[in-house]
Short mmCIF file of C-alpha atoms and ligand atoms in Angstrom, two decimals:
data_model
loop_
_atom_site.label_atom_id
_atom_site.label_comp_id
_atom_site.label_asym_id
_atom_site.label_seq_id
_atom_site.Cartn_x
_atom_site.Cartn_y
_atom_site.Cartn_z
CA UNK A 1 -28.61 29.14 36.25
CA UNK A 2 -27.25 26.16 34.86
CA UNK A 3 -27.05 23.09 37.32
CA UNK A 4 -23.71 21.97 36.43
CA UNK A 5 -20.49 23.31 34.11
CA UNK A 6 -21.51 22.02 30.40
CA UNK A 7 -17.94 23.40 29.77
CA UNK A 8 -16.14 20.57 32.34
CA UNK A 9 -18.79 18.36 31.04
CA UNK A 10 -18.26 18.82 27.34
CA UNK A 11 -14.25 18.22 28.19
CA UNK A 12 -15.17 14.82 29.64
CA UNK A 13 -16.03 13.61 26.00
CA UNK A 14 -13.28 13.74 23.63
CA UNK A 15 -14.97 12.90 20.62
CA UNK A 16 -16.85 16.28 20.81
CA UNK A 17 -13.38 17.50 20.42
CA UNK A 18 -13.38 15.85 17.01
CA UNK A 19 -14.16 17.15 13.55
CA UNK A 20 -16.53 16.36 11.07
CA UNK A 21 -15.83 17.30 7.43
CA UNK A 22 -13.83 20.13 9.03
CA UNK A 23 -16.59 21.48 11.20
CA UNK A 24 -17.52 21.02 14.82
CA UNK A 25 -18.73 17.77 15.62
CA UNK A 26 -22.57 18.56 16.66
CA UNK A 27 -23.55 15.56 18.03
CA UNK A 28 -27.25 15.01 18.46
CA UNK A 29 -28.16 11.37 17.79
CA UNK A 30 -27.79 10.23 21.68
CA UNK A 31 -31.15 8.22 21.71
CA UNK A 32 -28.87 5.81 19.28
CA UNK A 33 -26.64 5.76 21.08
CA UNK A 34 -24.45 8.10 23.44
CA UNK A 35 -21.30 9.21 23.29
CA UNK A 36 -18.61 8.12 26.07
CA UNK A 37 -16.86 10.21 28.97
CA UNK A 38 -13.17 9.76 29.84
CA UNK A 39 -14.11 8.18 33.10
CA UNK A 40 -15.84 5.13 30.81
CA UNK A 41 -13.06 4.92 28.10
CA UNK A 42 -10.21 4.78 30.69
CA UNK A 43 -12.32 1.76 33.14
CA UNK A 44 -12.36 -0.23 30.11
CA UNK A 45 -8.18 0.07 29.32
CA UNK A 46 -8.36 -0.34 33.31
CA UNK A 47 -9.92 -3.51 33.40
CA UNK A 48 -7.68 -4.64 29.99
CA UNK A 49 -4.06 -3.46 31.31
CA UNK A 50 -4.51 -4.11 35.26
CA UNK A 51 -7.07 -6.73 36.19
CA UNK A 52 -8.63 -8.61 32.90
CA UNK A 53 -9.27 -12.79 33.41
CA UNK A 54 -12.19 -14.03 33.52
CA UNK A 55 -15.37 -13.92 35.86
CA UNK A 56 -16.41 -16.44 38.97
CA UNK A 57 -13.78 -19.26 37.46
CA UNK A 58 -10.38 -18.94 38.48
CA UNK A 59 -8.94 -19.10 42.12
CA UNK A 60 -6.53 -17.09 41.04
CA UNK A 61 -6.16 -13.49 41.72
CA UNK A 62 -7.00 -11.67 38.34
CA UNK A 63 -10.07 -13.91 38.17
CA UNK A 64 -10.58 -12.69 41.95
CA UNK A 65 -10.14 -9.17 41.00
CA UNK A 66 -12.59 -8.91 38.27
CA UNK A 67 -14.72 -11.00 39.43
CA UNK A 68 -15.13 -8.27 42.50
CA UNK A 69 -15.21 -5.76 40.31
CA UNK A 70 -17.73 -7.22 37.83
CA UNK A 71 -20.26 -7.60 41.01
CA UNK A 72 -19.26 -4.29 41.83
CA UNK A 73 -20.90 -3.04 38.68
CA UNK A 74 -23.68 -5.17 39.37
CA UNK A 75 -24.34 -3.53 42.75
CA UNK A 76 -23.98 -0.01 41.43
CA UNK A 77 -27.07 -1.10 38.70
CA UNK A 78 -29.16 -2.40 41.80
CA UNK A 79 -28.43 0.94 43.60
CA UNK A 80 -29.17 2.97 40.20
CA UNK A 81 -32.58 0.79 39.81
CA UNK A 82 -33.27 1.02 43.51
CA UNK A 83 -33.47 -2.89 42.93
CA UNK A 84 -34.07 -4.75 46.40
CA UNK A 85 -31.29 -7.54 45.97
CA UNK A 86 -28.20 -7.49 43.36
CA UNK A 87 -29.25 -10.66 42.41
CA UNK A 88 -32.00 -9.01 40.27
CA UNK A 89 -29.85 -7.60 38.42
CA UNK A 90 -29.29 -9.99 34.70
CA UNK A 91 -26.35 -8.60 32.82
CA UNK A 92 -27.31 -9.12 28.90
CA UNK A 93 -26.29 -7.94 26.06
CA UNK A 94 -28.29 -4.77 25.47
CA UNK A 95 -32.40 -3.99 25.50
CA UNK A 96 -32.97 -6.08 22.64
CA UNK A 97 -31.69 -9.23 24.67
CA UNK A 98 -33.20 -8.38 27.87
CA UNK A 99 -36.51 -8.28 26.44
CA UNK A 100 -36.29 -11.50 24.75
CA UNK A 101 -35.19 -13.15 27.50
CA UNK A 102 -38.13 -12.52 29.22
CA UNK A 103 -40.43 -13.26 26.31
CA UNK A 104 -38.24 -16.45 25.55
CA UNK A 105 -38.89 -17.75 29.43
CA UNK A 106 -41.15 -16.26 31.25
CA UNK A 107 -43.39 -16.56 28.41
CA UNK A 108 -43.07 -19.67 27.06
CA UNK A 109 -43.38 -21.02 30.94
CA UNK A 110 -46.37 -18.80 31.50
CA UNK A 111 -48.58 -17.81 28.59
CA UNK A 112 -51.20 -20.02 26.81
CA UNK A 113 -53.08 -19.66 23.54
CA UNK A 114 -55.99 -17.99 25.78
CA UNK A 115 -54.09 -15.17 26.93
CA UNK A 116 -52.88 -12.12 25.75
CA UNK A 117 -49.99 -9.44 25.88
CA UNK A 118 -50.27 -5.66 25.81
CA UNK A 119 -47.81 -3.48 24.23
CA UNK A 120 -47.91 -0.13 22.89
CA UNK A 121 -48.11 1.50 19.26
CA UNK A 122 -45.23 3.46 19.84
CA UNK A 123 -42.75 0.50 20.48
CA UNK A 124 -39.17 -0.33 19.39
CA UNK A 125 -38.84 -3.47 17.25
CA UNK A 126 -37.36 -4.46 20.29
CA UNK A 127 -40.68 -4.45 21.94
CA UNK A 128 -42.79 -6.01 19.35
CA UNK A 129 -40.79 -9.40 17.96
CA UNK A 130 -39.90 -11.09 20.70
CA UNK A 131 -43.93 -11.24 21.35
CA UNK A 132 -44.78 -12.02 18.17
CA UNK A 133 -41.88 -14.48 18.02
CA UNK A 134 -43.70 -15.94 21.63
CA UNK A 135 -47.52 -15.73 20.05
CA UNK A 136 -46.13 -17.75 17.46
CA UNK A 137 -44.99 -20.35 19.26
CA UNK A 138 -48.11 -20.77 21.50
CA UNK A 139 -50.59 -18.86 19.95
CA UNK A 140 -51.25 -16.17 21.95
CA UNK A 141 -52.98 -13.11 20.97
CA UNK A 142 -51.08 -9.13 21.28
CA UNK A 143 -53.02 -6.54 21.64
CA UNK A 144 -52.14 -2.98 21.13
CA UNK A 145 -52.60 0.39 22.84
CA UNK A 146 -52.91 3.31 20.29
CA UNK A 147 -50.92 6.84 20.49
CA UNK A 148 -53.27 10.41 20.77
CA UNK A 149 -52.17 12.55 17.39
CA UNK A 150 -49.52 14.03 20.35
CA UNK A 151 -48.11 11.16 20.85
CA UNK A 152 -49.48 10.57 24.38
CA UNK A 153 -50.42 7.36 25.05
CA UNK A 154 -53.19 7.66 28.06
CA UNK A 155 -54.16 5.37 31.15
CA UNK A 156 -57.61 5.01 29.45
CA UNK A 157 -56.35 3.82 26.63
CA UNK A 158 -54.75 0.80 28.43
CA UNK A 159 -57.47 0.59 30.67
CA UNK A 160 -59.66 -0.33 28.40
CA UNK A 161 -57.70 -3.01 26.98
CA UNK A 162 -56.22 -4.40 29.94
CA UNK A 163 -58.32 -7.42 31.25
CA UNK A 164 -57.88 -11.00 33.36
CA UNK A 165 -56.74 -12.60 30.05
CA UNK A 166 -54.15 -10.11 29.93
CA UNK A 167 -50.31 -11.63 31.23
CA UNK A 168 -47.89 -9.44 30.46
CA UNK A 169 -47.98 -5.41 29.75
CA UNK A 170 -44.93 -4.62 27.86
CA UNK A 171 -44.42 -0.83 27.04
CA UNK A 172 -41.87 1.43 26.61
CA UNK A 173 -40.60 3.94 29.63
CA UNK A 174 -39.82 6.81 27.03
CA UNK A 175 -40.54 6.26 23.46
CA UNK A 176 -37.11 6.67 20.88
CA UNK A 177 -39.61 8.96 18.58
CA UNK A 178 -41.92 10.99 20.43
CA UNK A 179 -39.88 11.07 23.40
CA UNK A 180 -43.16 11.01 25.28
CA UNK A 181 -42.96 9.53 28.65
CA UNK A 182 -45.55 6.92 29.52
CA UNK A 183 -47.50 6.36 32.83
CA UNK A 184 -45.82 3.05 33.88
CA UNK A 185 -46.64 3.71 37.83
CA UNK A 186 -50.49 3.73 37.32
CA UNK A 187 -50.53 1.45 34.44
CA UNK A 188 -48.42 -0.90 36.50
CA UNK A 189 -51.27 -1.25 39.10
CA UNK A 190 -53.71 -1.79 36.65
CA UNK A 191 -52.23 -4.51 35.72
CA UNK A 192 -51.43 -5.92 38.74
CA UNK A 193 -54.85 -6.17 39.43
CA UNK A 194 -55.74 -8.10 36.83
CA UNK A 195 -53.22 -10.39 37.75
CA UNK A 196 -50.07 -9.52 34.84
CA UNK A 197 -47.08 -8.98 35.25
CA UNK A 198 -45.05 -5.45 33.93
CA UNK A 199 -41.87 -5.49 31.41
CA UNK A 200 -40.68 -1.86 31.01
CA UNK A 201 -38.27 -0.83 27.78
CA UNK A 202 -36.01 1.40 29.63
CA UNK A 203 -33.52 2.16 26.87
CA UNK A 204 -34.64 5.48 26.44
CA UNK A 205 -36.05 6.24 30.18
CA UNK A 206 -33.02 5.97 32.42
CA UNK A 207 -30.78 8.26 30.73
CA UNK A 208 -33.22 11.53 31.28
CA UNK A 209 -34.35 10.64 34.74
CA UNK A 210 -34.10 8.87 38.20
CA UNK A 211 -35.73 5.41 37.91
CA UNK A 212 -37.15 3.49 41.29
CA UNK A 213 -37.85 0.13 40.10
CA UNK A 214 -40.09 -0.52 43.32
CA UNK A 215 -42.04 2.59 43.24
CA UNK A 216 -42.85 2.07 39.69
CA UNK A 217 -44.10 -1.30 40.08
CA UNK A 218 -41.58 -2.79 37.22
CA UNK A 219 -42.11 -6.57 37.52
CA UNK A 220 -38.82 -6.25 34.90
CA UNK A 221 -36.93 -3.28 33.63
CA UNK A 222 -34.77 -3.41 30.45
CA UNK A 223 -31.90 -1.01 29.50
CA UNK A 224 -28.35 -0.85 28.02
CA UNK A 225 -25.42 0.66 28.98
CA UNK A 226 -24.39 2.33 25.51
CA UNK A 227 -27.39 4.72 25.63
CA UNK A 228 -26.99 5.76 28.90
CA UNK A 229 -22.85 7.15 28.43
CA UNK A 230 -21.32 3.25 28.85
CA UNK A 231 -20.21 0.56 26.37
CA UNK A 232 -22.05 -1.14 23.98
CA UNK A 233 -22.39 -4.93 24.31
CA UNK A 234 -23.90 -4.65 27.77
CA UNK A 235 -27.49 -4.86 28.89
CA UNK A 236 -29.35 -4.97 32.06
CA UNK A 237 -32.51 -7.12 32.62
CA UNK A 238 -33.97 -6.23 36.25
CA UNK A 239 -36.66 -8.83 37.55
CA UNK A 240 -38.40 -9.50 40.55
CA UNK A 241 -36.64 -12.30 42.43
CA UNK A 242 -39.59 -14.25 42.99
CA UNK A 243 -40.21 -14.14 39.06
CA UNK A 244 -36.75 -15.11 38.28
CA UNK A 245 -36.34 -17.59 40.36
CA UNK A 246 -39.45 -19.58 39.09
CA UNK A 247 -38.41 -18.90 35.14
CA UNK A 248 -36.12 -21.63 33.21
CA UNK A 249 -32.64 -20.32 32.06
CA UNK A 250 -32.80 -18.31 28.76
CA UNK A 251 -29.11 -19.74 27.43
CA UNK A 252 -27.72 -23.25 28.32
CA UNK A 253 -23.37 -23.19 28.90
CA UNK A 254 -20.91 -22.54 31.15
CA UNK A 255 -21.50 -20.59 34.47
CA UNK A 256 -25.63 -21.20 34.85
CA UNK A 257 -25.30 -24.34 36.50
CA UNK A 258 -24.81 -26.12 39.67
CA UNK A 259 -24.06 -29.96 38.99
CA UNK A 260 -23.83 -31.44 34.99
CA UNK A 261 -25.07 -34.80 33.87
CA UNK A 262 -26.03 -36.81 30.90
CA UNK A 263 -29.14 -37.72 32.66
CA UNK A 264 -29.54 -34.66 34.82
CA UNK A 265 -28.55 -30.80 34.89
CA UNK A 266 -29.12 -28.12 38.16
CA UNK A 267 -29.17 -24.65 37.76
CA UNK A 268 -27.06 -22.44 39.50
CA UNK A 269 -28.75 -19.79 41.67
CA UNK A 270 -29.52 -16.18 40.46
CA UNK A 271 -28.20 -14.09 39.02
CA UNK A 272 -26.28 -16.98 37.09
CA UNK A 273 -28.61 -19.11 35.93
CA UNK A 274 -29.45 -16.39 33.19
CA UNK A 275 -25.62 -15.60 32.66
CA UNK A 276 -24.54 -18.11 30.46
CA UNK A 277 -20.68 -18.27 28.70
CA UNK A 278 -18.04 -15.64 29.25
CA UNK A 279 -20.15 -12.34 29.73
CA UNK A 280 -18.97 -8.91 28.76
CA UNK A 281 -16.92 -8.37 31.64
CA UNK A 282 -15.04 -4.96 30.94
CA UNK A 283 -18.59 -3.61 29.40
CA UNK A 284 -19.87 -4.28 32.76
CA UNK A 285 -17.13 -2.68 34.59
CA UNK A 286 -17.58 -0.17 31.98
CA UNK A 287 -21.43 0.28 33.08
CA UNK A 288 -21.15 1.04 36.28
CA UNK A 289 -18.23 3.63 35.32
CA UNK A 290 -21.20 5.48 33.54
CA UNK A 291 -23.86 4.90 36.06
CA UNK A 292 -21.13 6.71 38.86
CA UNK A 293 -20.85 9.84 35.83
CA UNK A 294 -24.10 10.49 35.99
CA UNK A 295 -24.83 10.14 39.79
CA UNK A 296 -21.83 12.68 40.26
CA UNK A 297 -24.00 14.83 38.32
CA UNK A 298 -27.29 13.88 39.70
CA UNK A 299 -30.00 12.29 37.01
CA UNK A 300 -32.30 15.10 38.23
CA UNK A 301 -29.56 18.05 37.34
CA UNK A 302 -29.51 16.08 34.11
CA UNK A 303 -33.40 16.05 33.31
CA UNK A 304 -33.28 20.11 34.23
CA UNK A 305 -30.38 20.92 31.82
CA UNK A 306 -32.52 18.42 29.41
CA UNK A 307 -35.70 20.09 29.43
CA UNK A 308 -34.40 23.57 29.17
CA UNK A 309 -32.24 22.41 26.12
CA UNK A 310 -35.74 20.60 24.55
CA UNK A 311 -37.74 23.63 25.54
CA UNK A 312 -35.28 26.01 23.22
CA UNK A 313 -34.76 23.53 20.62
CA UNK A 314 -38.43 23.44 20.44
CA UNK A 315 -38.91 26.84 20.20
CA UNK A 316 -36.27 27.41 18.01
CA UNK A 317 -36.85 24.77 15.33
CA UNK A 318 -40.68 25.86 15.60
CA UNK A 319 -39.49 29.19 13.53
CA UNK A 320 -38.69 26.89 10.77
CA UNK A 321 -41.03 26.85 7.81
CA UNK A 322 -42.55 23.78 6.78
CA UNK A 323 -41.31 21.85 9.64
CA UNK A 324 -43.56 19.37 11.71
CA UNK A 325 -42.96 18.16 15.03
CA UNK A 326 -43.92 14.24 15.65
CA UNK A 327 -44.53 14.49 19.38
CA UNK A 328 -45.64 16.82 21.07
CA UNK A 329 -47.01 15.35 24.01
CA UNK A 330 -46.81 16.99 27.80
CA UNK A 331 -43.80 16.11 29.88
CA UNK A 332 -41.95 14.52 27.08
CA UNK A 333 -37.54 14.34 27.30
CA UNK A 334 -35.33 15.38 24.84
CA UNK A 335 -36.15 13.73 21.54
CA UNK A 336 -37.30 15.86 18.83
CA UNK A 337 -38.83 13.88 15.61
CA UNK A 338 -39.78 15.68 12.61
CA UNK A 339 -40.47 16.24 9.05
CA UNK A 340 -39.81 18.82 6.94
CA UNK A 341 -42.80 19.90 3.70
CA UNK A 342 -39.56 20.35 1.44
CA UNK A 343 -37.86 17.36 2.12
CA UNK A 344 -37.80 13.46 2.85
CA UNK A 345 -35.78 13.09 6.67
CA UNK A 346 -32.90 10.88 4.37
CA UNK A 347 -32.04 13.99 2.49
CA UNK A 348 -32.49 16.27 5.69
CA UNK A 349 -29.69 13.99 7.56
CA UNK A 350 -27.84 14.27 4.32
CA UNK A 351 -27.62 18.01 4.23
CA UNK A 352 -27.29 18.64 8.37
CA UNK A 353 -25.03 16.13 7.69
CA UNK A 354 -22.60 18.74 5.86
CA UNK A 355 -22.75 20.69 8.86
CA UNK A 356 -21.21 18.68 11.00
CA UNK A 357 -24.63 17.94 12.39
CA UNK A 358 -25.39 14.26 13.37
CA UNK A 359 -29.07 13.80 13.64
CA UNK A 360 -30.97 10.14 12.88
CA UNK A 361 -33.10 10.07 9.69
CA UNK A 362 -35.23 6.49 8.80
CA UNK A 363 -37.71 4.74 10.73
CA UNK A 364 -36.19 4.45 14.13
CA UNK A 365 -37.23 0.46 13.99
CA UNK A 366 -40.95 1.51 14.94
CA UNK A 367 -42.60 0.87 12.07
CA UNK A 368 -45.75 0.52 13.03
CA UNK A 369 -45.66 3.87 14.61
CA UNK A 370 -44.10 5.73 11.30
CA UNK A 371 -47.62 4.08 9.79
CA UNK A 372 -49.67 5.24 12.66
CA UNK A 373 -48.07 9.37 11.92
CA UNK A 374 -49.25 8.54 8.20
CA UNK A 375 -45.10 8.84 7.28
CA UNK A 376 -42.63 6.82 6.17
CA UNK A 377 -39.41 7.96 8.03
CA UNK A 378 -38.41 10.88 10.11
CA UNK A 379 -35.23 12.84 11.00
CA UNK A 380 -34.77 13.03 14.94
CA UNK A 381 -32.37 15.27 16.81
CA UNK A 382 -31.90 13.69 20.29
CA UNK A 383 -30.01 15.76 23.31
CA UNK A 384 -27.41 14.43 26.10
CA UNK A 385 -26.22 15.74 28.76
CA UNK A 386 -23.72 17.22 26.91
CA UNK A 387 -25.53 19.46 24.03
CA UNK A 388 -25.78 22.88 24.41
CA UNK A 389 -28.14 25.85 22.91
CA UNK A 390 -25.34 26.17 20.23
CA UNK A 391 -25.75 22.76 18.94
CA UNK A 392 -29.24 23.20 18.58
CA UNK A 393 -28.72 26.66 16.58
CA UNK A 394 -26.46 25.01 14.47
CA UNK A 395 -29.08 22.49 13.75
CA UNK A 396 -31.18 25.48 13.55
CA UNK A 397 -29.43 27.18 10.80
CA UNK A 398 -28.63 24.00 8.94
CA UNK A 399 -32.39 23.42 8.39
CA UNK A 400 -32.77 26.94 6.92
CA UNK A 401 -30.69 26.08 4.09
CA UNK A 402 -32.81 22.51 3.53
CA UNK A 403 -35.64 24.72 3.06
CA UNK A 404 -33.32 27.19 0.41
CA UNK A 405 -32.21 24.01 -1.30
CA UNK A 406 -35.09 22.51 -1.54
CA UNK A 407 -37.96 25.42 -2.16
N1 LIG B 21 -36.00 0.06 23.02
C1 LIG B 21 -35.95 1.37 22.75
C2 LIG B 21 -37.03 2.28 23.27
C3 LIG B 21 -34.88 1.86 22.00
O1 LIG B 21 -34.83 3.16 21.73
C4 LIG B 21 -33.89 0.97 21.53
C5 LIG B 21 -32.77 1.43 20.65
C6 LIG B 21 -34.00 -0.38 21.87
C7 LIG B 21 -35.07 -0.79 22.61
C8 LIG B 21 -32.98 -1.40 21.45
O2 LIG B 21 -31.81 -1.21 22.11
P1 LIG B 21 -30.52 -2.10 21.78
O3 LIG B 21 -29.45 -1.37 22.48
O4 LIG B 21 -30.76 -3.45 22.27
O5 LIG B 21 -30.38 -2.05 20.28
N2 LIG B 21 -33.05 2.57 19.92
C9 LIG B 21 -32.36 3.13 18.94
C10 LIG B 21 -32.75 4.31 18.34
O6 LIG B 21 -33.73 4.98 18.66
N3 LIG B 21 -31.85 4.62 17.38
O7 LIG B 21 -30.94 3.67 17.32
C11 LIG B 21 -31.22 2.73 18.29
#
């Protein structure tokens, strides 16, 4: 039984209507970024043809209008997250700014050379510069937790690297390779009791399932809206209010402040403080368009339809000769990395390609996790909500005939 009508679904996204050197558009690169319903793409000419001005500025009544509607979005996030107050809610760019936000000023207010942040070997850039870009500013010292050879990435493991000099535990929620999903409840505690604090890369964990900020134990959450069905150009940062309201603003400009003086500046309470200059006001909007798209559907209907449609893929790729799976760990979501014997992933995309078959090839910007799988890049077919078994036999047949072109 399937738990909702792929066929309504699939006519919610009219780019899948779309062809691709005159073949059906198979479209399996979501963990780059996802493709956009109706509902999203008609908010945004919404916002732009009915009630566009900008945010918090005007007394007027566009300015009134959006400005509602922008901490509309806001509240839908909070509700999404299961955040406590709305005001924990940071709109940012995207992942990538979230995190260094919190690296930028928690960090630099916090940290010392004596202490040390924990992050994972299967991390996104993302995850990795912003604390090196913080240990060389104070000194610090990063330490990382390694991945098994399935890509798991255990409690013991961070256990035993976890300690009192230990501030911050930064990890990924799902990684964008292995797809494996990490522990963050019981790793959160851990910490906690050695006194850090928790910064979770959601990018890749709150498109493929429900996420309860509080009941993880997420001192801050990071995701953007363009992997999870919304707009690029929008990002979420979710922190604890207690830890946002001690941290120093990120950005200095219009909107984060109370009074202005040559000799003395106030900051405006949260969540501006950390929302300096115009923000992206119809991505926002925009966001909270997607978030309502996939609570009509239900996030856990979505991670059922996912795991049966990783589960085949699996299966069905698993037939192919010379073909090796990077990630295989328990419980993963639907990301499926791989190699082929024949072929380098660059020439695999190439070929699919032809097919009308979009899958990633390269090092997904985690380097040091290409080097820790002994590879230098790998091709990686990623599932939404909206791929079906036939995309994934498409993809099926189209690696057949990399193996006849290349044996
Ligand atoms: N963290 C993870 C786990 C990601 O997968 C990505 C993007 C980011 C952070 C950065 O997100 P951004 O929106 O700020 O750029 N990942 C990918 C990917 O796997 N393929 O393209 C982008």
């Amino acid at each position: 039984m399937m738990p909702f009508d792929i066929d309504a679904i699939r006519d919610d996204f009219p780019i899948l209507k779309e062809e691709v050197r005159g073949k059906r558009l198979v479209y399996l690169d979501s963990a780059g970024s996802s493709q956009k319903p109706t509902q999203v793409i008609e908010s945004l000419k919404r916002v732009y043809e009915t009630e566009y001005s900008n945010v918090h500025r005007g007394l007027h009544y566009m300015s009134e209008q959006t400005s509602a509607r922008y901490e509309e979005a806001r509240s839908k996030v909070a509700k999404f997250l299961n955040a406590e107050f709305d005001q924990e809610i940071i709109f940012t760019k995207g992942t990538t700014e979230s995190i260094n936000l919190v690296a930028s000023s928690f960090g630099r207010k916090n940290l010392g050379p004596d202490d040390e942040i924990l992050i994972t070997w299967a991390e996104h850039h993302s995850n990795i510069i912003p604390w090196q870009l913080l240990r060389d500013q104070i000194g610090c010292e990063i330490k990382v937790v390694p991945v098994d050879d399935d890509g798991a990435i255990s409690l013991e493991s961070f256990k035993k690297l976890i300690s009192k000099k230990t501030k911050i535990v930064a990890f990924c929620h799902v990684s964008n390779v292995l797809g494996t999903v990490l522990p963050v409840k019981e790793v959160a505690e851990i910490a906690h009791q050695n006194g850090a604090v928790v910064v979770i890369d959601g990018a890749q964990g709150v498109v493929h399932m429900p996420v309860d900020v509080q009941d993880l134990g997420a001192d801050f959450y990071a995701f953007g809206g363009h992997k999870v069905y919304g707009p690029s150009g929008i990002g979420v940062l979710y922190g604890k209010r207690d830890l946002l309201n001690q941290m120093p603003p990120y950005q200095g400009g219009g909107g984060m402040i109370n009074t202005v003086s040559f000799s003395e500046t106030t900051w405006a309470d949260l969540p501006d403080k950390f929302e300096a200059g115009t923000p992206p006001i119809a991505q926002a909007i925009g966001l909270g368009e997607a978030i309502d798209y996939m609570e009509n559907i239900g996030l856990s209907k979505i991670a059922k339809y996912e795991l049966d449609l990783l589960n085949y893929a699996t299966q069905r790729l698993s037939g192919i000769d010379g073909l090796n799976f990077i990630g295989t760990a328990p419980g993963k979501v639907s990301v499926l990395s791989f190699t082929m014997d024949c072929a380098h992933p660059h020439d695999i995309a190439t070929i699919v390609d032809q097919d009308g078959v979009a899958v990633r090839a390269g090092h997904h910007c985690a380097q040091p996790l290409m080097e820790r799988f002994d590879i230098p890049s790998a091709a990686r077919a990623s599932f939404g909500l909206y791929n079906t078994r036939e995309d994934v036999d498409v993809l099926a047949r189209s690696l057949e005939k990399v193996n006849e072109i290349f044996k």
